PDB file of C-alpha atoms and ligand atoms in Angstrom:
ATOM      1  CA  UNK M  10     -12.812 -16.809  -9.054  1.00  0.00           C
ATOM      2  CA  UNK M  11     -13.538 -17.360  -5.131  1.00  0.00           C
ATOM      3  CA  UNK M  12     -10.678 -15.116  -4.501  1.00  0.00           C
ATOM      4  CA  UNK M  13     -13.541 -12.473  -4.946  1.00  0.00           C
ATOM      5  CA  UNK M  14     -16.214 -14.049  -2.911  1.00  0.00           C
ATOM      6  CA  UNK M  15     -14.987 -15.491  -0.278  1.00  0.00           C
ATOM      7  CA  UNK M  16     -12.794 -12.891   1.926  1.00  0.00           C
ATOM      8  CA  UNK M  17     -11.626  -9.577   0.940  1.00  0.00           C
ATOM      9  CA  UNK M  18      -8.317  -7.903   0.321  1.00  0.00           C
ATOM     10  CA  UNK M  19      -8.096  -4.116   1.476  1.00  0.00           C
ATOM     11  CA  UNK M  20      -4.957  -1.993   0.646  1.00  0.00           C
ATOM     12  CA  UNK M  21      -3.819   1.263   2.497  1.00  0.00           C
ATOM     13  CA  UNK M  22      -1.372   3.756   0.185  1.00  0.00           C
ATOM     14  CA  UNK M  23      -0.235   7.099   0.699  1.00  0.00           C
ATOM     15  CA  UNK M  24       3.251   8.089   1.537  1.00  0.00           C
ATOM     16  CA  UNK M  25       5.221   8.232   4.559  1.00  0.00           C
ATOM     17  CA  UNK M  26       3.816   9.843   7.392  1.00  0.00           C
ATOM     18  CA  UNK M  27       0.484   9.343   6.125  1.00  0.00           C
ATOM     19  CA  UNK M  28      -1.188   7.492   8.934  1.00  0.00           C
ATOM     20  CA  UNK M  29      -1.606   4.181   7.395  1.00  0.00           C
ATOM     21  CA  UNK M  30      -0.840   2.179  10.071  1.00  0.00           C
ATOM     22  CA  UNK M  31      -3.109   3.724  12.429  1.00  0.00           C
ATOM     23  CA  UNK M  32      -5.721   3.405  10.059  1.00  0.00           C
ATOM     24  CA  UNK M  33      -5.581  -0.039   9.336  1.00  0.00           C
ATOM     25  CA  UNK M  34      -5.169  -0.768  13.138  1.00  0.00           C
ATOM     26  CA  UNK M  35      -8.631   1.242  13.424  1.00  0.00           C
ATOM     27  CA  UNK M  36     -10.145  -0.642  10.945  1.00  0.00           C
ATOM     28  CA  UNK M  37      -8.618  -3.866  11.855  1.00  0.00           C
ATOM     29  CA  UNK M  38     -10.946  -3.585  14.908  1.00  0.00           C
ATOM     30  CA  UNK M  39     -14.392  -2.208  13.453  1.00  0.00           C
ATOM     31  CA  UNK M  40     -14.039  -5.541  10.796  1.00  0.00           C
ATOM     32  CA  UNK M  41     -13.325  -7.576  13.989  1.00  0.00           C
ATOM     33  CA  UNK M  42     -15.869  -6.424  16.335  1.00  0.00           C
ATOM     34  CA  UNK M  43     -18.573  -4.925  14.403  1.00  0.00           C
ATOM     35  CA  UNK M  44     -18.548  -7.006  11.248  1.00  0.00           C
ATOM     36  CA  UNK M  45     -17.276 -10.261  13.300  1.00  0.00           C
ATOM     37  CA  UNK M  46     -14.705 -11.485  10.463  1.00  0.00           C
ATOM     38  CA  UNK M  47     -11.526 -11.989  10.751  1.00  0.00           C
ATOM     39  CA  UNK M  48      -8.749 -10.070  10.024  1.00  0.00           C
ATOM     40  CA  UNK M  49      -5.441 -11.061   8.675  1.00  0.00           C
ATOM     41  CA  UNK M  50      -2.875  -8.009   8.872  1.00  0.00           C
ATOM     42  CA  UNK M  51       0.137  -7.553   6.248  1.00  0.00           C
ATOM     43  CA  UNK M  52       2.060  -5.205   4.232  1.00  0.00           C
ATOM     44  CA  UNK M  53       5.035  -5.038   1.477  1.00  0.00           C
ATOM     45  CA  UNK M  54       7.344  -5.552   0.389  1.00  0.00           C
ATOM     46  CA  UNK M  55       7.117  -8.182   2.880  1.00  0.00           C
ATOM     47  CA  UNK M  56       4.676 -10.916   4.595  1.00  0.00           C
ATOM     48  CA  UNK M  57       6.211 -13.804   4.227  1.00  0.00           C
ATOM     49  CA  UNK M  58       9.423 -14.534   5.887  1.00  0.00           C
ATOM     50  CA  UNK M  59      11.677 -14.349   2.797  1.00  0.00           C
ATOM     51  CA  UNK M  60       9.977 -11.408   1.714  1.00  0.00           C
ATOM     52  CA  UNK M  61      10.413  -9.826   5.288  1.00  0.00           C
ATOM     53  CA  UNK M  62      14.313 -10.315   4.001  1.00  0.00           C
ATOM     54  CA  UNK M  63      14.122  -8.597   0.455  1.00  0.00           C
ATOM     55  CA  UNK M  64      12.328  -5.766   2.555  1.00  0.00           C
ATOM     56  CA  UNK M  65      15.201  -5.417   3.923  1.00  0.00           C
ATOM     57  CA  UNK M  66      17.474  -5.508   1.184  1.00  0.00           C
ATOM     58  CA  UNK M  67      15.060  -3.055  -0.366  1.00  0.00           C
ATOM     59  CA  UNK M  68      14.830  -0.762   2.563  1.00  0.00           C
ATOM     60  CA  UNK M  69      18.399  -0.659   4.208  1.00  0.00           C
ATOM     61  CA  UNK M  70      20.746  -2.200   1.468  1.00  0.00           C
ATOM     62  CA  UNK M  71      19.659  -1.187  -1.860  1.00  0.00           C
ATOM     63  CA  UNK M  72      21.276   2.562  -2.671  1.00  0.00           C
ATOM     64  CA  UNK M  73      19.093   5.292  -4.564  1.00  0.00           C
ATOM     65  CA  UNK M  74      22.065   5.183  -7.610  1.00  0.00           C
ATOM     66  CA  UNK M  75      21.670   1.457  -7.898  1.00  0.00           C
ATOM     67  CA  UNK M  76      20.203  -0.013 -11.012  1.00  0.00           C
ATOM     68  CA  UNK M  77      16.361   0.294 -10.805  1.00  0.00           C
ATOM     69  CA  UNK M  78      15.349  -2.697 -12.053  1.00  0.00           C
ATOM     70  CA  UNK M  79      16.938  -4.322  -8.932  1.00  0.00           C
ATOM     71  CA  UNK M  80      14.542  -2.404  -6.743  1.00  0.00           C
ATOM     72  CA  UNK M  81      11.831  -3.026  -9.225  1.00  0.00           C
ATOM     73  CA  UNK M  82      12.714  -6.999  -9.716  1.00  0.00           C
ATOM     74  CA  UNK M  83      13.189  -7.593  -5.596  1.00  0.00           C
ATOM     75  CA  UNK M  84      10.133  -5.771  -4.994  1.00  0.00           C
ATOM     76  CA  UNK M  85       8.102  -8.471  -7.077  1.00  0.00           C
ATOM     77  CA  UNK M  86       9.759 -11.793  -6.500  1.00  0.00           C
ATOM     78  CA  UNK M  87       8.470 -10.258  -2.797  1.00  0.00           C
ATOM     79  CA  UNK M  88       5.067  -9.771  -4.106  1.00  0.00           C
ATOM     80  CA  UNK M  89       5.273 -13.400  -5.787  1.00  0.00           C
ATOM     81  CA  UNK M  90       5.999 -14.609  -2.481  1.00  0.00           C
ATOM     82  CA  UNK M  91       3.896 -13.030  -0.643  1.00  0.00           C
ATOM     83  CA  UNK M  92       0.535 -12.928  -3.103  1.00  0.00           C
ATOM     84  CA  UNK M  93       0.344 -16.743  -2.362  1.00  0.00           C
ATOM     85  CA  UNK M  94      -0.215 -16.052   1.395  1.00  0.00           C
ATOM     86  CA  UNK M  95      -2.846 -13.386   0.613  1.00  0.00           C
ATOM     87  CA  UNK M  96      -4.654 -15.474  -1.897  1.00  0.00           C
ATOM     88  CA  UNK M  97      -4.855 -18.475   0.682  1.00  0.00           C
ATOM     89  CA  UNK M  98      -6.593 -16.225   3.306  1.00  0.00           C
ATOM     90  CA  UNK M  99      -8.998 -14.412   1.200  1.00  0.00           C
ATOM     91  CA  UNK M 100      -9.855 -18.370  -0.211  1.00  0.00           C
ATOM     92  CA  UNK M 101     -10.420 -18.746   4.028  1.00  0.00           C
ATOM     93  CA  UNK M 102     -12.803 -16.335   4.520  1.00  0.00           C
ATOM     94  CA  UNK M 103     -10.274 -13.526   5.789  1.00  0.00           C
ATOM     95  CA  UNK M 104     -10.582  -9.502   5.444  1.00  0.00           C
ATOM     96  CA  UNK M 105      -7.381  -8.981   4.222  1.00  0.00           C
ATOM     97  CA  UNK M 106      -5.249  -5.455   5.276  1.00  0.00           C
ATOM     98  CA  UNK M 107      -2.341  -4.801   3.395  1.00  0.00           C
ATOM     99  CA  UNK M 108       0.159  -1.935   3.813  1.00  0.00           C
ATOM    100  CA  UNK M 109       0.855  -0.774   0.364  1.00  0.00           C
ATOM    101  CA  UNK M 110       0.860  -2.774  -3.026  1.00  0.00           C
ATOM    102  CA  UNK M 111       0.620  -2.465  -6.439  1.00  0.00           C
ATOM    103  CA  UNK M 112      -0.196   1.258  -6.769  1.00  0.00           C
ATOM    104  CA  UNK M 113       2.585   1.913  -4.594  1.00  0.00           C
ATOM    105  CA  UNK M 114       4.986   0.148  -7.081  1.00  0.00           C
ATOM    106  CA  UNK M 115       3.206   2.838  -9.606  1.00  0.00           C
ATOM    107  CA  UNK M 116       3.767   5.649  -7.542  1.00  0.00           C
ATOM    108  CA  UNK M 117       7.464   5.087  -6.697  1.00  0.00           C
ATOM    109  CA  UNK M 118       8.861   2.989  -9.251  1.00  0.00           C
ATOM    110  CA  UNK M 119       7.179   4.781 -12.233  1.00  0.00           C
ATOM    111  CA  UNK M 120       5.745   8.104 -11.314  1.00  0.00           C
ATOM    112  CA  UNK M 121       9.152   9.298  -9.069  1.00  0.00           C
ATOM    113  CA  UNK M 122      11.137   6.758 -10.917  1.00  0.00           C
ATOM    114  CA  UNK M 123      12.377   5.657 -13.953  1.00  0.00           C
ATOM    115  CA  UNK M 124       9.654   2.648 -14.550  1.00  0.00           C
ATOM    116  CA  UNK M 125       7.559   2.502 -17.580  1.00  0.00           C
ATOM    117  CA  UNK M 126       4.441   1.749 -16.460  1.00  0.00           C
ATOM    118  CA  UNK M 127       3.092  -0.862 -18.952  1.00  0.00           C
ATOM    119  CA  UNK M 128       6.233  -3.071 -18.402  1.00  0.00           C
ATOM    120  CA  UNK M 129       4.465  -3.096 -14.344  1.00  0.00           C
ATOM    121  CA  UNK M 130       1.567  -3.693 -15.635  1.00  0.00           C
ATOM    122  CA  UNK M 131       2.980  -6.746 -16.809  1.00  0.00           C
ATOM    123  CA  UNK M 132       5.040  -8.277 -14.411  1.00  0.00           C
ATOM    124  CA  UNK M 133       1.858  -7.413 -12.046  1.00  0.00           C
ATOM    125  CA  UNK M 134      -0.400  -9.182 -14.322  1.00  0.00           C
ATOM    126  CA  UNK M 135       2.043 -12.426 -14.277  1.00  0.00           C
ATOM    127  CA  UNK M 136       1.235 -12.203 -10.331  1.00  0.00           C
ATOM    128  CA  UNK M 137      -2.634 -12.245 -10.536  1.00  0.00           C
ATOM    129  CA  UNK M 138      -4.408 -11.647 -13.558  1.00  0.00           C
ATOM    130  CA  UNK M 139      -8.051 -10.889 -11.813  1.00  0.00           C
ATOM    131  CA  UNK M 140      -8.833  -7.131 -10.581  1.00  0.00           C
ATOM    132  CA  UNK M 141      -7.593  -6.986  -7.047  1.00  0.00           C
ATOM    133  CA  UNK M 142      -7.580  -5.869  -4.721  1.00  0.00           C
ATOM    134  CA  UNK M 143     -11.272  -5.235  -3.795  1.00  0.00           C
ATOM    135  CA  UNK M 144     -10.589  -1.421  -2.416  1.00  0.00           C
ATOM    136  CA  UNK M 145      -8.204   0.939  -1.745  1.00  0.00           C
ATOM    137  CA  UNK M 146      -7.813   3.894   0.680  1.00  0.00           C
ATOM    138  CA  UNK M 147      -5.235   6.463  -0.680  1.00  0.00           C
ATOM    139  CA  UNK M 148      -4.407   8.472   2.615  1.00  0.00           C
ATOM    140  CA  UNK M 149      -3.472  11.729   1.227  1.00  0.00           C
ATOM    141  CA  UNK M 150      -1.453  14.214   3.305  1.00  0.00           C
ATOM    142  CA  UNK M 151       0.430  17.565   2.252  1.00  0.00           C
ATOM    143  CA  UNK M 152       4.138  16.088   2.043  1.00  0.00           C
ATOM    144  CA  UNK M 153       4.860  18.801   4.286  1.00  0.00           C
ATOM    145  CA  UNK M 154       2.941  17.614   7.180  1.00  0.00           C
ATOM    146  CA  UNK M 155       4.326  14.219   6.004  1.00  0.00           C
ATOM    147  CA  UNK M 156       7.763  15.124   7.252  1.00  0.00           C
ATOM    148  CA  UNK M 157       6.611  17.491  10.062  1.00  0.00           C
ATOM    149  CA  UNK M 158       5.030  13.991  11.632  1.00  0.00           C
ATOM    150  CA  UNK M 159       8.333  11.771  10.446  1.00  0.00           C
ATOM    151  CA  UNK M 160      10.668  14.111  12.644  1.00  0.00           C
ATOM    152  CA  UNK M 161       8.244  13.716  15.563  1.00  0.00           C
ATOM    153  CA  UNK M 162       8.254  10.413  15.355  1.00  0.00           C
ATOM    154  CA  UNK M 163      11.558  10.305  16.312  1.00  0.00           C
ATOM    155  CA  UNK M 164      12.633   6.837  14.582  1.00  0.00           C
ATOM    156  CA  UNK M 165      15.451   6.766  12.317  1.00  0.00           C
ATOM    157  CA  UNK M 166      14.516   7.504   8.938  1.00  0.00           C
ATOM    158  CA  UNK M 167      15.564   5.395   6.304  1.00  0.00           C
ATOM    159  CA  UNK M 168      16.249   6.110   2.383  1.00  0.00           C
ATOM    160  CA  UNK M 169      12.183   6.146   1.305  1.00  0.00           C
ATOM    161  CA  UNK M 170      11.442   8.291   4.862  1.00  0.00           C
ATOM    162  CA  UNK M 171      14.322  11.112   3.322  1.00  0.00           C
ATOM    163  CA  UNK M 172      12.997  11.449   0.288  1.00  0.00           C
ATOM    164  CA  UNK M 173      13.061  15.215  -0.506  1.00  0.00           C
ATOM    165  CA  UNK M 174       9.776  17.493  -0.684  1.00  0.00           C
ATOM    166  CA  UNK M 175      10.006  17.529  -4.473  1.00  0.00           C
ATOM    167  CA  UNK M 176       9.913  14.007  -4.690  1.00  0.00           C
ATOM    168  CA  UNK M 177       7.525  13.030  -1.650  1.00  0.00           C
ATOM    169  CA  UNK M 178       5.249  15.461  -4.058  1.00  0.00           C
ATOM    170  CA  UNK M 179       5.836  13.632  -7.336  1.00  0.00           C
ATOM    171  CA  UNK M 180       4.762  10.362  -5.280  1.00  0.00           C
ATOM    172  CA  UNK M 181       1.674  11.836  -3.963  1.00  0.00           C
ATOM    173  CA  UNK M 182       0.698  13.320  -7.377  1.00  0.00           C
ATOM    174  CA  UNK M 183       1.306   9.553  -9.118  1.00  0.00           C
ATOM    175  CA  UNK M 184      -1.181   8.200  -6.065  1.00  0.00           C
ATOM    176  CA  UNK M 185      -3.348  10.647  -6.874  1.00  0.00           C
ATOM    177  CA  UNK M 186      -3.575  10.249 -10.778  1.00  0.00           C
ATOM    178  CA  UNK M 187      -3.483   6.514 -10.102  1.00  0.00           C
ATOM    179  CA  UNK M 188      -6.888   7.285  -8.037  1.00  0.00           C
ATOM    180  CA  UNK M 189      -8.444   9.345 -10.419  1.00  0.00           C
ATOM    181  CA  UNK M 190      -7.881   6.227 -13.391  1.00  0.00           C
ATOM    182  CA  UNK M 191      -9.309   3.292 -10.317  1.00  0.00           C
ATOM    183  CA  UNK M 192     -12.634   5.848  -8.965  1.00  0.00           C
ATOM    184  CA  UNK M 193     -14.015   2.522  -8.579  1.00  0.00           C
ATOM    185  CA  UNK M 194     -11.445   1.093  -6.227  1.00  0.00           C
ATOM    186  CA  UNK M 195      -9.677   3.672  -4.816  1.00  0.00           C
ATOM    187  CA  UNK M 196     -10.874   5.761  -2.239  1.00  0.00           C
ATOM    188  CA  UNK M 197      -9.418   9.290  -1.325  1.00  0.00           C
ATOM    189  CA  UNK M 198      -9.036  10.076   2.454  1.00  0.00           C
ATOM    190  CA  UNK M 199      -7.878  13.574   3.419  1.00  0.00           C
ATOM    191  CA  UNK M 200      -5.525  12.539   6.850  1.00  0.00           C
ATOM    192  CA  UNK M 201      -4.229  16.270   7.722  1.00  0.00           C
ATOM    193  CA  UNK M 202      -6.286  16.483  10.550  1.00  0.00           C
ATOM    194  CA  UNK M 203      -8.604  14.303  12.013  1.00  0.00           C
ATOM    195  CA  UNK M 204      -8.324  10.521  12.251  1.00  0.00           C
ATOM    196  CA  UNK M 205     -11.719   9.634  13.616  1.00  0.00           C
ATOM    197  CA  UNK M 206     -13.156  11.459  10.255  1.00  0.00           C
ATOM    198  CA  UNK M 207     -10.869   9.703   8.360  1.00  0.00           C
ATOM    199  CA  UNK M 208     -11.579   6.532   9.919  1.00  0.00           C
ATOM    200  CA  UNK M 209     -15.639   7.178   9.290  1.00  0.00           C
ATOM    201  CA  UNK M 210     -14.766   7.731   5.837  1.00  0.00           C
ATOM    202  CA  UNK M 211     -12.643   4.804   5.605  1.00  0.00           C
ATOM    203  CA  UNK M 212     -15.676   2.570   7.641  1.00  0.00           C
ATOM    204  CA  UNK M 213     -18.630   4.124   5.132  1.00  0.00           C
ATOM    205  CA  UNK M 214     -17.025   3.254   1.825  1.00  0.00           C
ATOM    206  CA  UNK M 215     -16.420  -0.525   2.791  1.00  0.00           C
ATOM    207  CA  UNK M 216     -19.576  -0.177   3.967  1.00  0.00           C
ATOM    208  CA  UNK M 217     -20.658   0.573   0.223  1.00  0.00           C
ATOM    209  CA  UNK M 218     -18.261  -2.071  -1.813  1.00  0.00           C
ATOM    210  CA  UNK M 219     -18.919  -4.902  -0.026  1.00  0.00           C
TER     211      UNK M 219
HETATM  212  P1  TYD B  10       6.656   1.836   4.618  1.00  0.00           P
HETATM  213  O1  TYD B  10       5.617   0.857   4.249  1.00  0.00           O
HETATM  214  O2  TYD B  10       6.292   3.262   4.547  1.00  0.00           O
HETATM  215  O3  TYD B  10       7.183   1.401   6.027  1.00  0.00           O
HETATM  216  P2  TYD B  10       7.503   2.238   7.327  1.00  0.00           P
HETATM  217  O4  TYD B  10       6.171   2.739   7.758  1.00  0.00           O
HETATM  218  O5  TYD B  10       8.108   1.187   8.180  1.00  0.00           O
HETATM  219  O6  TYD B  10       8.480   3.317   6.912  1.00  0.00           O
HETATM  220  O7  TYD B  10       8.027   1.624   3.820  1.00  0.00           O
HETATM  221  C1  TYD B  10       8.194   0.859   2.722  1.00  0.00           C
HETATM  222  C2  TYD B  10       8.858   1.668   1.615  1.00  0.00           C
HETATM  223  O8  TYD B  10       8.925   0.882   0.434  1.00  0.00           O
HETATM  224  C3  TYD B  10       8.035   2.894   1.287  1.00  0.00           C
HETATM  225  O9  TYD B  10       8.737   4.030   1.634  1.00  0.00           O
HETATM  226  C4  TYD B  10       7.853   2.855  -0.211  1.00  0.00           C
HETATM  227  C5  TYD B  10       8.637   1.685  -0.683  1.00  0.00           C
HETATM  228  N1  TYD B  10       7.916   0.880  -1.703  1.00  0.00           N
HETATM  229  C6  TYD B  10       8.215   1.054  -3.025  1.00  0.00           C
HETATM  230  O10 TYD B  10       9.059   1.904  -3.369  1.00  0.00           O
HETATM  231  N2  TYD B  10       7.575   0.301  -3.966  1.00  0.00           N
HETATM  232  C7  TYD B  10       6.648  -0.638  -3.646  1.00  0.00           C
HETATM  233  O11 TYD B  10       6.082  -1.316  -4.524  1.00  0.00           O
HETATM  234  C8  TYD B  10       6.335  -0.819  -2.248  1.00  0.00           C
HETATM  235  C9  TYD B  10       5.327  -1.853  -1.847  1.00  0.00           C
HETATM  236  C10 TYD B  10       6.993  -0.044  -1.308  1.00  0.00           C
END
């Protein structure tokens, strides 16, 4: 399909407090000014106007007692939404950033939820059936310096940013089994410490998939 070919679609995971935004705001400029393509920035659940709203419903209405499936079923009429956007500007020639996906769906819906993962599976594969995206970079942080950085940040936290230790751990281990099954697309980038290594990291593996 010319999905492939013609631009590219990039996804950042990890959990809160991971660094992905300054990452992708790193990377948004070496694609721009070193590779000269352009760069179309976006993230979920939202990118599209309506699903800006469900991100909200997601985010600051939904409760962690409600039904799961309502969570699970908003965050991929989202996705539907929003796929349609991404597909049109890989098909023009963009390097597309995203700001979590599908493995995050895995890691919170399944692996610290109550999700099976096939039934994903499917309602992902009724979204695109073709392997995207084209790479992933899992930022992986000890959930303890997760929170550590949260609290600093000194925004209000919503329900996903108070998730306890326990579970901030269960969500990191799912990301991390989910990148041991992908080794082809997902790439593992230690973000304790230094953002300039990860961002190297981060530059020399697109380097090598594309
Ligand atoms: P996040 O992207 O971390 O935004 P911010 O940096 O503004 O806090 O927040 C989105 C939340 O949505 C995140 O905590 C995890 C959750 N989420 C899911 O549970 N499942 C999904 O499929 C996606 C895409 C996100």
């Amino acid at each position: 399909m010319g999905i492939r070919k013609k631009g590219k679609f990039i996804t950042f995971e990890g959990i809160e407090g991971s660094g992905k935004s300054t990452q992708i705001k790193l990377l948004k400029n070496f694609i721009e000014k070193k590779l000269k393509k352009k760069v179309f920035l976006t993230r979920e659940p939202g990118g599209t106007s309506i699903s800006e709203k469900i991100r909200k419903l997601i985010i600051n209405d939904l409760k962690d007692n409600h039904n799961p499936y309502a969570e699970l079923y908003l965050i991929f009429a989202a996705r539907a939404l929003h796929f349609d956007v991404i597909k049109e500007k890989i098909d023009k020639g963009y390097f597309v950033l995203c700001d979590r996906y599908i493995d995050s769906t895995i890691a919170y819906q399944h692996y610290n939820g109550s999700i099976d993962l096939n039934f994903i599976k499917i309602m992902q594969s009724k979204i695109h059936s073709n392997k995207l995206p084209n790479i992933t970079f899992l930022l992986d942080i000890n959930p303890q310096i997760s929170k550590q950085r949260l609290l600093k940040r000194g925004k209000k936290l919503d329900r996903f940013d108070k998730l306890s230790l326990k579970k901030m751990t269960l969500v990191r281990n799912g990301f991390l089994k989910i990148a041991k099954i992908n080794k082809k697309r997902v790439v593992i980038v230690k973000n304790d410490i230094n953002k300039e290594v990860a961002h190297d990291l981060i530059v020399k593996n697109l380097l090598k998939k594309i």
